[in-house]
Coordinates of C-alpha atoms (C1' of nucleotides) in Angstrom, one line a residue:
Chain A
X1 CA -122.4 -182.3 -17.4
X2 CA -125.8 -181.6 -17.4
X3 CA -127.5 -178.3 -16.8
X4 CA -129.5 -179.4 -13.9
X5 CA -126.5 -181.3 -12.4
X6 CA -124.2 -177.5 -12.2
X7 CA -127.2 -175.7 -11.3
X8 CA -127.3 -177.9 -8.1
X9 CA -123.5 -177.3 -7.7
X10 CA -124.0 -173.5 -7.8
X11 CA -126.5 -173.9 -4.8
X12 CA -124.2 -175.7 -2.9
X13 CA -121.6 -173.6 -3.5
X14 CA -123.9 -170.8 -2.3
X15 CA -124.6 -172.6 0.9
X16 CA -121.0 -173.6 1.6
X17 CA -120.1 -169.9 1.1
X18 CA -122.9 -169.1 3.5
X19 CA -121.2 -171.6 6.0
X20 CA -117.9 -169.5 5.5
X21 CA -120.2 -166.5 6.5
X22 CA -119.1 -165.0 3.1
X23 CA -120.7 -161.7 1.5
X24 CA -124.2 -162.6 1.4
X25 CA -124.8 -160.7 -1.8
X26 CA -122.2 -162.9 -3.5
X27 CA -123.9 -165.6 -2.2
X28 CA -127.3 -164.5 -3.3
X29 CA -124.8 -164.1 -6.9
X30 CA -124.7 -168.1 -6.6
X31 CA -128.0 -168.7 -6.0
X32 CA -129.3 -166.4 -8.7
X33 CA -126.8 -168.2 -11.5
X34 CA -128.3 -171.8 -10.1
X35 CA -131.8 -169.8 -10.8
X36 CA -130.7 -168.4 -14.0
X37 CA -129.5 -172.2 -15.4
X38 CA -133.2 -173.6 -14.1
X39 CA -135.2 -171.3 -16.4
X40 CA -133.1 -171.2 -19.8
X41 CA -135.6 -172.4 -22.3
X42 CA -133.0 -172.7 -25.1
X43 CA -130.8 -175.8 -25.3
X44 CA -127.9 -175.4 -22.5
X45 CA -125.9 -177.6 -24.6
X46 CA -125.9 -175.1 -27.7
X47 CA -125.5 -171.9 -25.6
X48 CA -122.3 -173.3 -24.1
X49 CA -121.4 -174.0 -27.8
X50 CA -121.5 -170.8 -29.0
X51 CA -120.2 -169.1 -25.6
X52 CA -123.5 -167.7 -25.2
X53 CA -123.5 -167.8 -21.3
X54 CA -122.8 -164.5 -20.9
X55 CA -125.9 -162.8 -22.3
X56 CA -128.3 -164.7 -19.4
X57 CA -129.1 -162.7 -17.2
X58 CA -127.8 -163.2 -13.8
X59 CA -124.6 -165.0 -15.1
X60 CA -121.5 -162.5 -15.4
X61 CA -117.7 -163.4 -15.8
X62 CA -117.0 -165.3 -12.9
X63 CA -120.0 -167.7 -13.2
X64 CA -120.2 -168.1 -17.1
X65 CA -116.5 -169.3 -16.7
X66 CA -117.2 -171.8 -13.8
X67 CA -120.3 -173.1 -15.6
X68 CA -118.0 -173.7 -18.6
X69 CA -115.4 -175.7 -17.0
X70 CA -118.2 -177.7 -15.3
X71 CA -120.1 -178.1 -18.6
X72 CA -116.9 -179.3 -20.6
X73 CA -115.0 -181.1 -17.7
X74 CA -117.6 -181.7 -15.1
X75 CA -115.2 -180.8 -12.7
X76 CA -114.2 -177.2 -10.9
X77 CA -111.4 -176.6 -8.5
X78 CA -112.8 -174.0 -6.5
X79 CA -115.9 -176.2 -5.5
X80 CA -113.2 -179.3 -4.7
X81 CA -111.7 -176.8 -2.3
X82 CA -114.8 -175.5 -0.9
X83 CA -116.0 -178.8 -0.4
X84 CA -113.1 -180.1 1.7
X85 CA -113.8 -177.4 4.3
X86 CA -116.7 -178.9 5.6
X87 CA -117.9 -183.0 6.0
X88 CA -119.6 -184.2 2.8
X89 CA -123.3 -184.5 4.1
X90 CA -123.7 -181.4 5.6
X91 CA -126.2 -180.2 3.1
X92 CA -128.8 -182.3 4.7
X93 CA -128.7 -180.4 7.4
X94 CA -130.4 -177.3 5.3
X95 CA -133.1 -179.2 5.4
X96 CA -133.7 -179.0 9.0
X97 CA -136.2 -176.1 9.2
X98 CA -135.6 -173.8 11.7
X99 CA -131.7 -174.4 11.0
X100 CA -130.1 -171.9 8.4
X101 CA -126.1 -171.7 7.9
X102 CA -124.9 -169.8 11.1
X103 CA -126.0 -172.4 13.4
X104 CA -125.4 -175.0 11.5
X105 CA -121.5 -173.6 11.6
X106 CA -122.0 -173.3 15.4
X107 CA -123.3 -176.9 16.0
X108 CA -120.2 -178.1 13.7
X109 CA -117.4 -175.8 14.9
X110 CA -118.3 -176.5 18.5
X111 CA -119.9 -179.9 18.7
X112 CA -118.4 -181.6 15.6
X113 CA -122.3 -181.9 14.3
X114 CA -122.4 -182.9 10.2
X115 CA -125.3 -185.6 9.7
X116 CA -128.8 -185.8 10.9
X117 CA -128.1 -188.8 13.3
X118 CA -125.9 -186.5 15.2
X119 CA -127.5 -183.6 15.0
X120 CA -130.5 -185.5 17.2
X121 CA -128.3 -187.0 19.3
X122 CA -126.7 -183.7 20.7
X123 CA -129.6 -182.2 21.2
X124 CA -131.0 -184.7 23.4
X125 CA -128.4 -184.9 25.5
X126 CA -128.4 -181.6 26.4
X127 CA -125.4 -180.3 24.7
X128 CA -127.1 -178.1 22.0
X129 CA -128.8 -176.5 24.6
X130 CA -125.5 -175.3 26.8
X131 CA -123.6 -173.6 23.3
X132 CA -123.8 -169.8 23.5
X133 CA -126.6 -168.5 21.8
X134 CA -128.2 -172.0 21.9
X135 CA -130.8 -172.8 24.6
X136 CA -133.6 -175.5 25.8
X137 CA -136.6 -173.9 23.0
X138 CA -133.9 -174.0 20.2
X139 CA -132.7 -177.8 20.9
X140 CA -136.4 -178.6 21.4
X141 CA -137.0 -176.9 18.0
X142 CA -134.5 -178.3 16.1
X143 CA -135.8 -181.8 17.1
X144 CA -139.7 -180.6 16.1
X145 CA -137.9 -179.8 12.9
X146 CA -136.2 -183.4 12.7
X147 CA -139.4 -184.9 13.2
X148 CA -141.6 -182.7 10.8
X149 CA -138.8 -183.9 8.3
X150 CA -139.2 -187.5 8.1
X151 CA -142.8 -187.0 8.6
X152 CA -143.5 -185.4 4.8
X153 CA -140.3 -184.4 3.8
X154 CA -142.1 -181.2 3.1
X155 CA -143.7 -181.7 0.1
X156 CA -147.6 -182.1 -1.1
X157 CA -149.3 -182.6 -4.5
X158 CA -151.6 -179.4 -5.4
X159 CA -154.1 -182.1 -6.0
X160 CA -153.4 -183.8 -2.6
X161 CA -154.2 -180.9 -0.5
X162 CA -156.3 -179.0 -2.7
X163 CA -159.7 -180.1 -0.5
X164 CA -158.3 -179.5 2.4
X165 CA -157.4 -175.8 1.2
X166 CA -160.2 -175.1 0.0
X167 CA -162.5 -176.3 3.0
X168 CA -159.9 -173.9 5.4
X169 CA -160.8 -170.9 2.5
X170 CA -164.1 -171.6 2.9
X171 CA -163.9 -171.7 6.9
X172 CA -162.0 -168.2 6.9
X173 CA -164.8 -166.9 4.7
X174 CA -166.8 -167.6 7.1
X175 CA -165.9 -166.1 10.0
X176 CA -167.7 -163.5 11.0
X177 CA -164.7 -161.1 11.7
X178 CA -163.0 -161.8 8.3
X179 CA -163.7 -159.1 5.8
X180 CA -161.7 -160.7 2.7
X181 CA -159.5 -163.8 2.5
X182 CA -157.5 -165.2 -0.2
X183 CA -155.0 -168.6 -0.2
X184 CA -151.7 -166.9 -1.5
X185 CA -148.7 -168.7 -2.5
X186 CA -147.7 -171.6 -4.6
X187 CA -151.0 -173.2 -4.5
X188 CA -152.2 -169.6 -5.7
X189 CA -149.6 -169.8 -8.6
X190 CA -151.0 -173.6 -8.9
X191 CA -147.2 -174.9 -8.8
X192 CA -147.5 -179.0 -9.5
X193 CA -145.9 -179.7 -5.7
X194 CA -146.2 -177.3 -3.0
X195 CA -144.8 -176.7 0.8
X196 CA -147.1 -174.8 2.5
X197 CA -150.5 -172.9 2.5
X198 CA -150.4 -169.2 2.6
X199 CA -153.9 -167.4 3.7
X200 CA -154.1 -164.0 3.6
X201 CA -157.1 -162.3 5.6
X202 CA -158.4 -158.8 6.3
X203 CA -159.7 -158.2 9.4
X204 CA -160.4 -155.4 12.3
X205 CA -159.7 -157.9 15.0
X206 CA -156.5 -159.6 14.0
X207 CA -156.2 -161.4 17.4
X208 CA -159.5 -163.2 17.5
X209 CA -158.8 -164.6 13.7
X210 CA -155.6 -166.1 14.6
X211 CA -156.6 -167.3 18.0
X212 CA -159.6 -169.4 16.0
X213 CA -157.2 -170.2 13.3
X214 CA -154.9 -171.9 15.9
X215 CA -157.2 -173.5 17.1
X216 CA -159.2 -174.8 13.9
X217 CA -159.8 -178.8 14.5
X218 CA -157.4 -179.4 11.3
X219 CA -154.7 -177.9 13.2
X220 CA -152.0 -180.7 14.8
X221 CA -149.3 -178.4 16.1
X222 CA -148.8 -174.4 16.2
X223 CA -145.0 -172.9 15.2
X224 CA -145.6 -169.8 15.9
X225 CA -148.5 -167.4 17.1
X226 CA -147.5 -163.5 17.1
X227 CA -150.3 -160.4 16.6
X228 CA -149.9 -160.6 12.9
X229 CA -149.3 -163.8 11.6
X230 CA -149.4 -167.6 12.8
X231 CA -148.0 -170.7 11.5
X232 CA -149.9 -174.2 12.5
X233 CA -149.0 -177.5 11.1
X234 CA -152.1 -179.2 9.9
X235 CA -152.8 -182.9 10.8
X236 CA -152.0 -183.8 7.0
X237 CA -148.7 -182.9 8.0
X238 CA -148.6 -179.6 6.2
X239 CA -147.8 -175.8 7.0
X240 CA -149.9 -173.3 6.8
X241 CA -149.1 -169.6 7.5
X242 CA -151.9 -167.2 8.1
X243 CA -151.5 -163.2 8.1
X244 CA -153.7 -160.6 9.5
X245 CA -153.6 -157.3 7.6
X246 CA -155.5 -154.3 7.9
X247 CA -158.1 -153.6 4.9
X248 CA -156.0 -150.7 2.7
X249 CA -153.3 -152.9 3.4
X250 CA -154.9 -156.4 2.1
X251 CA -153.7 -155.4 -1.7
X252 CA -150.6 -155.6 -1.4
X253 CA -150.4 -158.8 1.3
X254 CA -152.4 -161.0 -1.5
X255 CA -149.6 -159.4 -3.9
X256 CA -146.6 -159.9 -1.8
X257 CA -147.4 -163.4 -0.3
X258 CA -148.7 -164.6 -3.9
X259 CA -145.4 -164.0 -5.0
X260 CA -143.1 -165.5 -6.7
X261 CA -140.1 -164.1 -4.7
X262 CA -138.5 -163.4 -7.9
X263 CA -141.5 -161.6 -9.4
X264 CA -141.8 -159.8 -5.9
X265 CA -138.5 -158.5 -6.4
X266 CA -138.9 -157.3 -10.2
X267 CA -142.0 -155.3 -8.8
X268 CA -140.3 -153.6 -6.2
X269 CA -137.5 -152.5 -8.5
X270 CA -140.3 -151.2 -11.0
X271 CA -141.2 -149.2 -7.3
X272 CA -137.9 -148.1 -6.8
X273 CA -137.5 -146.6 -10.2
X274 CA -140.8 -144.6 -9.3
X275 CA -138.9 -143.6 -5.9
X276 CA -141.5 -145.9 -4.0
X277 CA -140.4 -148.8 -1.8
X278 CA -142.7 -151.7 -2.0
X279 CA -143.7 -154.1 0.8
X280 CA -146.3 -155.9 2.0
X281 CA -148.2 -153.3 3.0
X282 CA -148.3 -150.4 1.4
X283 CA -146.3 -148.2 -1.4
X284 CA -143.9 -145.6 1.0
X285 CA -141.4 -143.2 -0.2
X286 CA -138.4 -144.9 -1.0
X287 CA -135.3 -143.6 1.5
X288 CA -132.5 -141.3 -0.7
X289 CA -134.6 -141.6 -4.0
X290 CA -136.2 -138.8 -6.0
X291 CA -140.0 -139.0 -6.1
X292 CA -140.8 -139.4 -9.6
X293 CA -144.5 -140.1 -9.6
X294 CA -147.4 -139.2 -6.7
X295 CA -147.9 -142.5 -5.4
X296 CA -150.9 -143.8 -6.3
X297 CA -154.5 -144.9 -4.4
X298 CA -155.0 -148.5 -4.5
X299 CA -158.1 -150.7 -3.5
X300 CA -157.3 -153.7 -5.7
X301 CA -154.2 -155.6 -6.7
X302 CA -154.9 -154.7 -10.0
X303 CA -154.3 -151.2 -8.8
X304 CA -150.6 -152.3 -7.7
X305 CA -149.9 -153.6 -11.2
X306 CA -151.6 -150.9 -12.4
X307 CA -149.9 -148.5 -10.5
X308 CA -146.3 -150.0 -11.9
X309 CA -147.4 -149.6 -15.3
X310 CA -148.4 -153.3 -16.1
X311 CA -151.6 -154.7 -16.7
X312 CA -153.0 -157.4 -13.8
X313 CA -151.1 -160.5 -14.2
X314 CA -152.5 -163.9 -13.7
X315 CA -151.4 -165.6 -10.6
X316 CA -150.1 -168.6 -12.7
X317 CA -147.6 -166.4 -14.4
X318 CA -146.0 -164.8 -11.6
X319 CA -142.5 -166.8 -12.1
X320 CA -140.5 -164.2 -14.0
X321 CA -140.6 -165.8 -16.7
X322 CA -141.2 -162.8 -19.2
X323 CA -144.6 -161.6 -17.4
X324 CA -143.2 -158.7 -16.3
X325 CA -142.2 -157.5 -20.2
X326 CA -145.8 -158.8 -21.3
X327 CA -147.2 -157.0 -19.0
X328 CA -145.9 -153.5 -19.6
X329 CA -146.5 -154.5 -23.9
X330 CA -149.8 -155.1 -22.7
X331 CA -149.0 -158.6 -24.8
X332 CA -150.0 -161.0 -21.5
X333 CA -152.0 -163.9 -23.4
X334 CA -155.9 -164.4 -22.4
X335 CA -155.1 -167.6 -20.3
X336 CA -157.8 -171.0 -20.9
X337 CA -160.2 -171.1 -18.1
X338 CA -162.2 -174.4 -16.9
X339 CA -165.3 -173.2 -18.8
X340 CA -163.2 -173.1 -22.2
X341 CA -163.6 -176.8 -22.2
X342 CA -165.8 -178.6 -24.6
X343 CA -164.3 -182.5 -23.8
X344 CA -161.9 -184.3 -23.2
X345 CA -159.3 -187.5 -24.3
X346 CA -157.8 -190.4 -22.9
X347 CA -160.0 -191.7 -20.2
X348 CA -160.1 -195.2 -19.6
X349 CA -162.8 -197.8 -18.3
X350 CA -163.6 -201.0 -16.9
X351 CA -162.9 -202.9 -20.2
X352 CA -158.8 -202.2 -19.0
X353 CA -157.8 -200.7 -15.9
X354 CA -160.7 -198.3 -15.2
X355 CA -163.8 -198.7 -12.4
X356 CA -166.9 -197.4 -14.6
X357 CA -168.6 -198.1 -17.4
X358 CA -168.5 -196.3 -21.3
X359 CA -172.0 -195.6 -20.5
X360 CA -171.2 -194.1 -17.1
X361 CA -168.1 -192.4 -18.2
X362 CA -170.0 -190.3 -20.7
X363 CA -172.1 -189.3 -18.4
X364 CA -169.9 -187.9 -16.0
X365 CA -168.8 -186.1 -18.8
X366 CA -171.8 -184.9 -19.6
X367 CA -173.0 -183.7 -16.4
X368 CA -169.8 -181.8 -16.4
X369 CA -170.9 -180.0 -19.5
X370 CA -168.9 -181.2 -21.7
X371 CA -170.0 -182.1 -25.6
X372 CA -167.5 -185.2 -26.2
X373 CA -165.1 -187.5 -24.4
X374 CA -162.6 -189.8 -25.8
X375 CA -161.7 -193.0 -24.2
X376 CA -158.4 -194.6 -24.9
X377 CA -158.0 -197.7 -22.9
X378 CA -154.7 -199.5 -22.3
X379 CA -153.6 -201.4 -25.4
X380 CA -152.5 -205.0 -25.0
X381 CA -148.7 -204.7 -24.0
X382 CA -150.4 -203.3 -20.7
X383 CA -150.6 -206.9 -19.7
X384 CA -151.0 -205.2 -16.0
X385 CA -153.6 -203.1 -17.1
X386 CA -156.1 -205.2 -18.9
X387 CA -154.8 -203.6 -22.2
X388 CA -157.0 -204.6 -24.8
X389 CA -156.3 -206.5 -28.0
X390 CA -157.1 -205.9 -31.7
X391 CA -160.4 -208.2 -30.8
X392 CA -161.5 -206.6 -27.8
X393 CA -161.2 -203.1 -29.1
X394 CA -163.0 -203.1 -31.9
X395 CA -165.2 -204.9 -30.4
X396 CA -165.2 -201.9 -28.0
X397 CA -165.2 -199.2 -31.2
X398 CA -168.7 -201.2 -32.2
X399 CA -170.1 -200.4 -28.9
X400 CA -169.1 -196.9 -28.9
X401 CA -171.2 -196.3 -32.2
X402 CA -173.8 -198.0 -31.0
X403 CA -173.5 -195.5 -27.9
X404 CA -173.5 -192.6 -30.1
X405 CA -176.5 -193.4 -32.1
X406 CA -178.4 -192.7 -28.6
X407 CA -176.8 -189.6 -27.5
X408 CA -178.2 -186.0 -28.5
X409 CA -175.5 -183.6 -28.5
X410 CA -172.8 -185.8 -26.7
X411 CA -169.9 -188.2 -28.8
X412 CA -168.0 -190.5 -27.6
X413 CA -164.7 -190.8 -29.8
X414 CA -163.3 -194.4 -29.5
X415 CA -159.1 -193.9 -29.7
X416 CA -156.7 -196.3 -27.6
X417 CA -154.0 -195.0 -25.5
X418 CA -151.7 -197.5 -27.4
X419 CA -148.3 -198.7 -26.0
X420 CA -144.8 -197.4 -27.0
X421 CA -142.6 -200.5 -27.4
X422 CA -139.4 -200.4 -26.5
X423 CA -137.9 -200.1 -30.7
X424 CA -140.6 -197.2 -31.2
X425 CA -143.2 -199.8 -33.0
X426 CA -146.6 -199.3 -32.1
X427 CA -149.0 -202.3 -30.1
X428 CA -151.4 -202.1 -33.3
X429 CA -150.8 -202.1 -36.8
X430 CA -152.1 -199.0 -38.9
X431 CA -154.9 -201.0 -40.3
X432 CA -156.7 -201.0 -36.7
X433 CA -155.6 -197.8 -36.2
X434 CA -156.8 -196.1 -38.9
X435 CA -160.5 -197.7 -37.4
X436 CA -159.9 -195.3 -34.5
X437 CA -161.2 -191.6 -33.9
X438 CA -157.6 -190.8 -32.5
X439 CA -154.6 -192.3 -30.7
X440 CA -152.7 -192.0 -27.8
X441 CA -149.8 -193.0 -27.7
X442 CA -147.4 -193.5 -24.2
X443 CA -144.5 -194.9 -22.6
X444 CA -145.6 -197.5 -20.2
X445 CA -142.1 -200.0 -20.0
X446 CA -138.5 -199.9 -20.6
X447 CA -138.1 -196.5 -18.7
X448 CA -134.6 -196.9 -18.4
X449 CA -133.6 -196.5 -21.9
X450 CA -130.9 -193.3 -22.4
X451 CA -132.1 -190.4 -23.2
X452 CA -130.8 -191.0 -26.9
X453 CA -132.7 -193.8 -27.0
X454 CA -135.9 -192.7 -25.3
X455 CA -136.2 -189.4 -27.5
X456 CA -135.7 -191.5 -31.0
X457 CA -138.2 -194.0 -29.5
X458 CA -141.1 -191.5 -29.5
X459 CA -140.1 -189.4 -32.0
X460 CA -140.6 -192.6 -34.1
X461 CA -143.4 -193.4 -32.8
X462 CA -145.4 -190.1 -33.1
X463 CA -144.0 -189.6 -36.8
X464 CA -147.0 -192.7 -37.3
X465 CA -149.8 -190.7 -38.9
X466 CA -152.0 -192.0 -37.2
X467 CA -150.9 -191.4 -33.5
X468 CA -152.9 -188.2 -33.0
X469 CA -151.4 -187.2 -29.4
X470 CA -148.5 -188.3 -27.4
X471 CA -149.6 -188.8 -23.5
X472 CA -148.2 -188.2 -20.2
X473 CA -144.4 -187.3 -22.1
X474 CA -142.2 -188.2 -19.4
X475 CA -143.4 -190.5 -17.7
X476 CA -143.0 -189.0 -14.0
X477 CA -144.9 -189.4 -11.1
X478 CA -145.1 -186.3 -8.9
X479 CA -142.8 -187.1 -5.5
X480 CA -142.9 -190.9 -6.5
X481 CA -141.0 -191.7 -9.3
X482 CA -138.7 -189.3 -11.6
X483 CA -139.5 -188.8 -15.1
X484 CA -137.4 -191.1 -17.5
X485 CA -134.5 -189.3 -19.5
X486 CA -135.9 -188.2 -22.6
X487 CA -135.0 -184.8 -24.7
X488 CA -138.0 -182.5 -24.5
X489 CA -137.2 -179.6 -27.0
X490 CA -136.4 -182.7 -29.2
X491 CA -140.1 -184.1 -28.8
X492 CA -141.6 -180.7 -29.2
X493 CA -140.0 -180.1 -32.6
X494 CA -140.8 -183.6 -33.5
X495 CA -144.9 -182.8 -32.7
X496 CA -144.2 -179.7 -34.5
X497 CA -142.8 -181.0 -37.5
X498 CA -145.1 -184.2 -37.8
X499 CA -148.2 -182.1 -36.3
X500 CA -148.7 -184.3 -33.3
X501 CA -151.0 -182.7 -30.3
X502 CA -149.0 -183.5 -27.2
X503 CA -150.8 -184.0 -24.1
X504 CA -151.4 -182.4 -20.9
X505 CA -152.1 -184.9 -18.7
X506 CA -154.4 -183.5 -15.8
X507 CA -154.0 -186.5 -13.4
X508 CA -152.7 -184.1 -10.3
X509 CA -149.9 -186.9 -9.5
X510 CA -148.9 -186.5 -13.3
X511 CA -149.2 -183.0 -14.6
X512 CA -147.3 -184.0 -17.9
X513 CA -146.0 -182.4 -19.6
X514 CA -144.9 -179.8 -17.5
X515 CA -146.2 -176.1 -17.3
X516 CA -142.2 -175.0 -17.7
X517 CA -142.2 -176.4 -21.7
X518 CA -145.7 -175.2 -22.8
X519 CA -144.2 -171.6 -23.6
X520 CA -142.0 -173.4 -25.9
X521 CA -144.5 -175.7 -26.8
X522 CA -146.5 -172.8 -28.3
X523 CA -143.5 -170.6 -29.7
X524 CA -143.1 -174.2 -32.0
X525 CA -147.0 -174.1 -32.8
X526 CA -147.3 -177.5 -31.0
X527 CA -151.3 -177.5 -29.8
X528 CA -152.3 -178.9 -26.5
X529 CA -154.9 -181.4 -25.4
X530 CA -156.2 -181.7 -21.4
X531 CA -156.8 -184.9 -21.2
X532 CA -157.6 -186.3 -17.3
X533 CA -156.1 -189.8 -17.7
X534 CA -159.4 -190.4 -15.7
X535 CA -159.6 -194.1 -14.4
X536 CA -163.2 -193.3 -12.6
X537 CA -165.9 -190.8 -13.3
X538 CA -164.2 -188.9 -10.6
X539 CA -161.6 -188.8 -12.8
X540 CA -162.6 -186.6 -14.7
X541 CA -163.0 -183.4 -12.2
X542 CA -158.8 -183.3 -12.7
X543 CA -159.3 -181.0 -15.6
X544 CA -159.3 -178.8 -13.5
X545 CA -155.8 -178.9 -12.4
X546 CA -154.7 -179.8 -16.2
X547 CA -156.3 -176.1 -17.0
X548 CA -154.1 -174.8 -13.5
X549 CA -151.1 -176.2 -15.3
X550 CA -152.0 -174.7 -19.0
X551 CA -152.5 -171.7 -17.4
X552 CA -149.3 -171.7 -15.8
X553 CA -148.0 -172.7 -19.4
X554 CA -149.1 -169.3 -21.0
X555 CA -152.1 -171.4 -22.8
X556 CA -154.7 -169.5 -24.2
X557 CA -158.2 -171.5 -25.4
X558 CA -156.9 -171.3 -29.1
X559 CA -153.5 -173.6 -28.1
X560 CA -155.9 -176.0 -26.4
X561 CA -157.6 -178.5 -28.8
X562 CA -160.7 -179.8 -26.2
X563 CA -162.1 -176.1 -26.3
X564 CA -163.5 -176.7 -29.8
X565 CA -166.7 -177.9 -30.1
X566 CA -168.5 -180.7 -31.5
X567 CA -168.4 -180.0 -35.1
X568 CA -164.9 -178.7 -35.0
X569 CA -163.2 -181.2 -32.8
X570 CA -163.8 -183.7 -35.5
X571 CA -161.1 -182.2 -38.1
X572 CA -158.7 -181.1 -35.6
X573 CA -158.6 -185.3 -34.6
X574 CA -158.4 -186.0 -38.8
X575 CA -156.0 -183.5 -39.8
X576 CA -152.4 -185.5 -39.1
X577 CA -154.0 -188.3 -41.4
X578 CA -154.3 -185.9 -44.1
Chain B
dG1 C1' -120.4 -162.0 -8.0
dC2 C1' -123.6 -159.1 -10.6
dC3 C1' -124.9 -155.4 -12.5
dG4 C1' -125.3 -150.0 -15.1
dT5 C1' -130.0 -143.5 -19.0
dT6 C1' -127.6 -142.3 -10.4
dT7 C1' -122.5 -146.5 -14.9
dT8 C1' -116.2 -149.3 -13.4
dC9 C1' -118.1 -148.3 -7.7
dG10 C1' -121.5 -149.3 -4.3
dG11 C1' -125.8 -150.7 -4.2
dC12 C1' -128.3 -155.4 -3.8
dC13 C1' -135.9 -156.0 -0.5
dC14 C1' -137.2 -156.6 4.1
dG15 C1' -140.6 -157.2 7.9
dA16 C1' -142.1 -160.8 11.1
dC17 C1' -141.5 -164.0 14.8
dT18 C1' -138.6 -166.8 18.5
dG19 C1' -135.2 -167.0 21.2
dT20 C1' -131.8 -165.4 23.9
dT21 C1' -130.3 -161.5 24.1
dT22 C1' -131.2 -157.1 27.9
dT23 C1' -130.9 -154.8 22.1
dC24 C1' -130.1 -158.1 18.8
dA25 C1' -129.5 -162.6 16.1
dG26 C1' -131.2 -166.1 13.3
dT27 C1' -134.0 -167.9 10.4
dC28 C1' -138.5 -167.6 7.2
dG29 C1' -140.9 -166.1 3.2

DNA sequence: GCCGTTTTCGGCCCGACTGTTTTCAGTCG
């Protein structure tokens, strides 16, 4: 059984224990165990093979045994026994906003509710309202939650809501009663998928600000509206929370609501070591603790970190992936910034499935302040995308060479997004590839190979000396298509061994390779190229999402080849061929 | 169930809002 499957089972155990009303800390131990598995960077199978699970923080003796049993046999008696006590689809009820374990248990015990369908029925026919501890409002809210669940499944791509988030941010910023405002949460941490938007506002007029916010023209419905916070659903279906604080509380609230939860837990325990309690408002004396150091003055977010003996941690890094230790040691990376980009690769034109001409794409890139643009139209196997054959490709190369004569301080690099065929061979011969400035290779068909076959296929492709970089490594389309099965660490190893660059596809539907893998790639010495996979001039602006993911993956400008200026980038592209 | 320079027992983050209650439980983040 794989690591991900086992992690899901630990989550399920936690929920079943919740339904049984078990000790909350025991429940948390299972949740923590699942998370510990999710964040492993070393090969899970290898850890199991060498009995190394016990060294992982959050996995103790009992979990080692259960995880090992699952990994080796695919079964766990303890889990089976728990599962038998509840109907199999009871897990779906946890997805309904407003429903937790206690209510689900009451609904199940007293009304036999075990699925979304019969939950809806008992809400409508008045049975829920009649239960002790429930009422008409609760029934109504559950129905609303069911509606919300059907509508959006509650998840949004970062790129799809950034326009909305920035416009709300602008409106709050220009509100006459608002002094400071920050968008926090997973949006600020640049997670590829976000569930909601969080705004933190400092003001002396909380009532007015909250009233104006819930009345904003983008708001569809109001979930909660109190003295210091409000929750609304926006017209596109995303939930949006706003917290209003005093200016002296603002830095604490921003830290707290930027998260992640795990990062915050680390910060709080550091505070406790000093005898302070940390919450979303302030440092205070921790009850029953000895005050080791006086509580310092805090005016900014950086002050909060400084007080805890830490360098400022960029929001993208706040995922409890070693950033606290690095901040303590003063070893946090200087993360790449948008302004560091000097050019980009993997862009399409109307020769294949893009919408703009070579000239239009080049001008758009120049307007963004870039010095070069790498074209990579599809190759002949991608018939659906009007892929280029050898003749059309070489014509395009000639056209690019001509165009380059007309530029001053700007250059187009001629390339291709060459299909990796099912057997790992490429769509063009080495003789053709040798005439290009660079080559991206990607998988566009035969997604359903086994993990071993897919991994071998890709490694064979990137072993070709003319292949400069690997495009969208897992083929995922966020919220639409699962990644194909591939052994990412093995590809990273192969990329390191062959000197192949791995693309960070900046298209917000892809963001592939995922941020979680970049620290490993960096450690192995694999370099990154942030590419927009642009199919129009506007698509070039997706680079900003790529920069966000690169930052989240701890990358600096030195890790990303397209921060190199014209004059140096050519050598980087030629390096592998030599 | 996990963890440990307060170390093998006894902690484990905590505040806001809602709805159902007459002082609090459940949920959420």
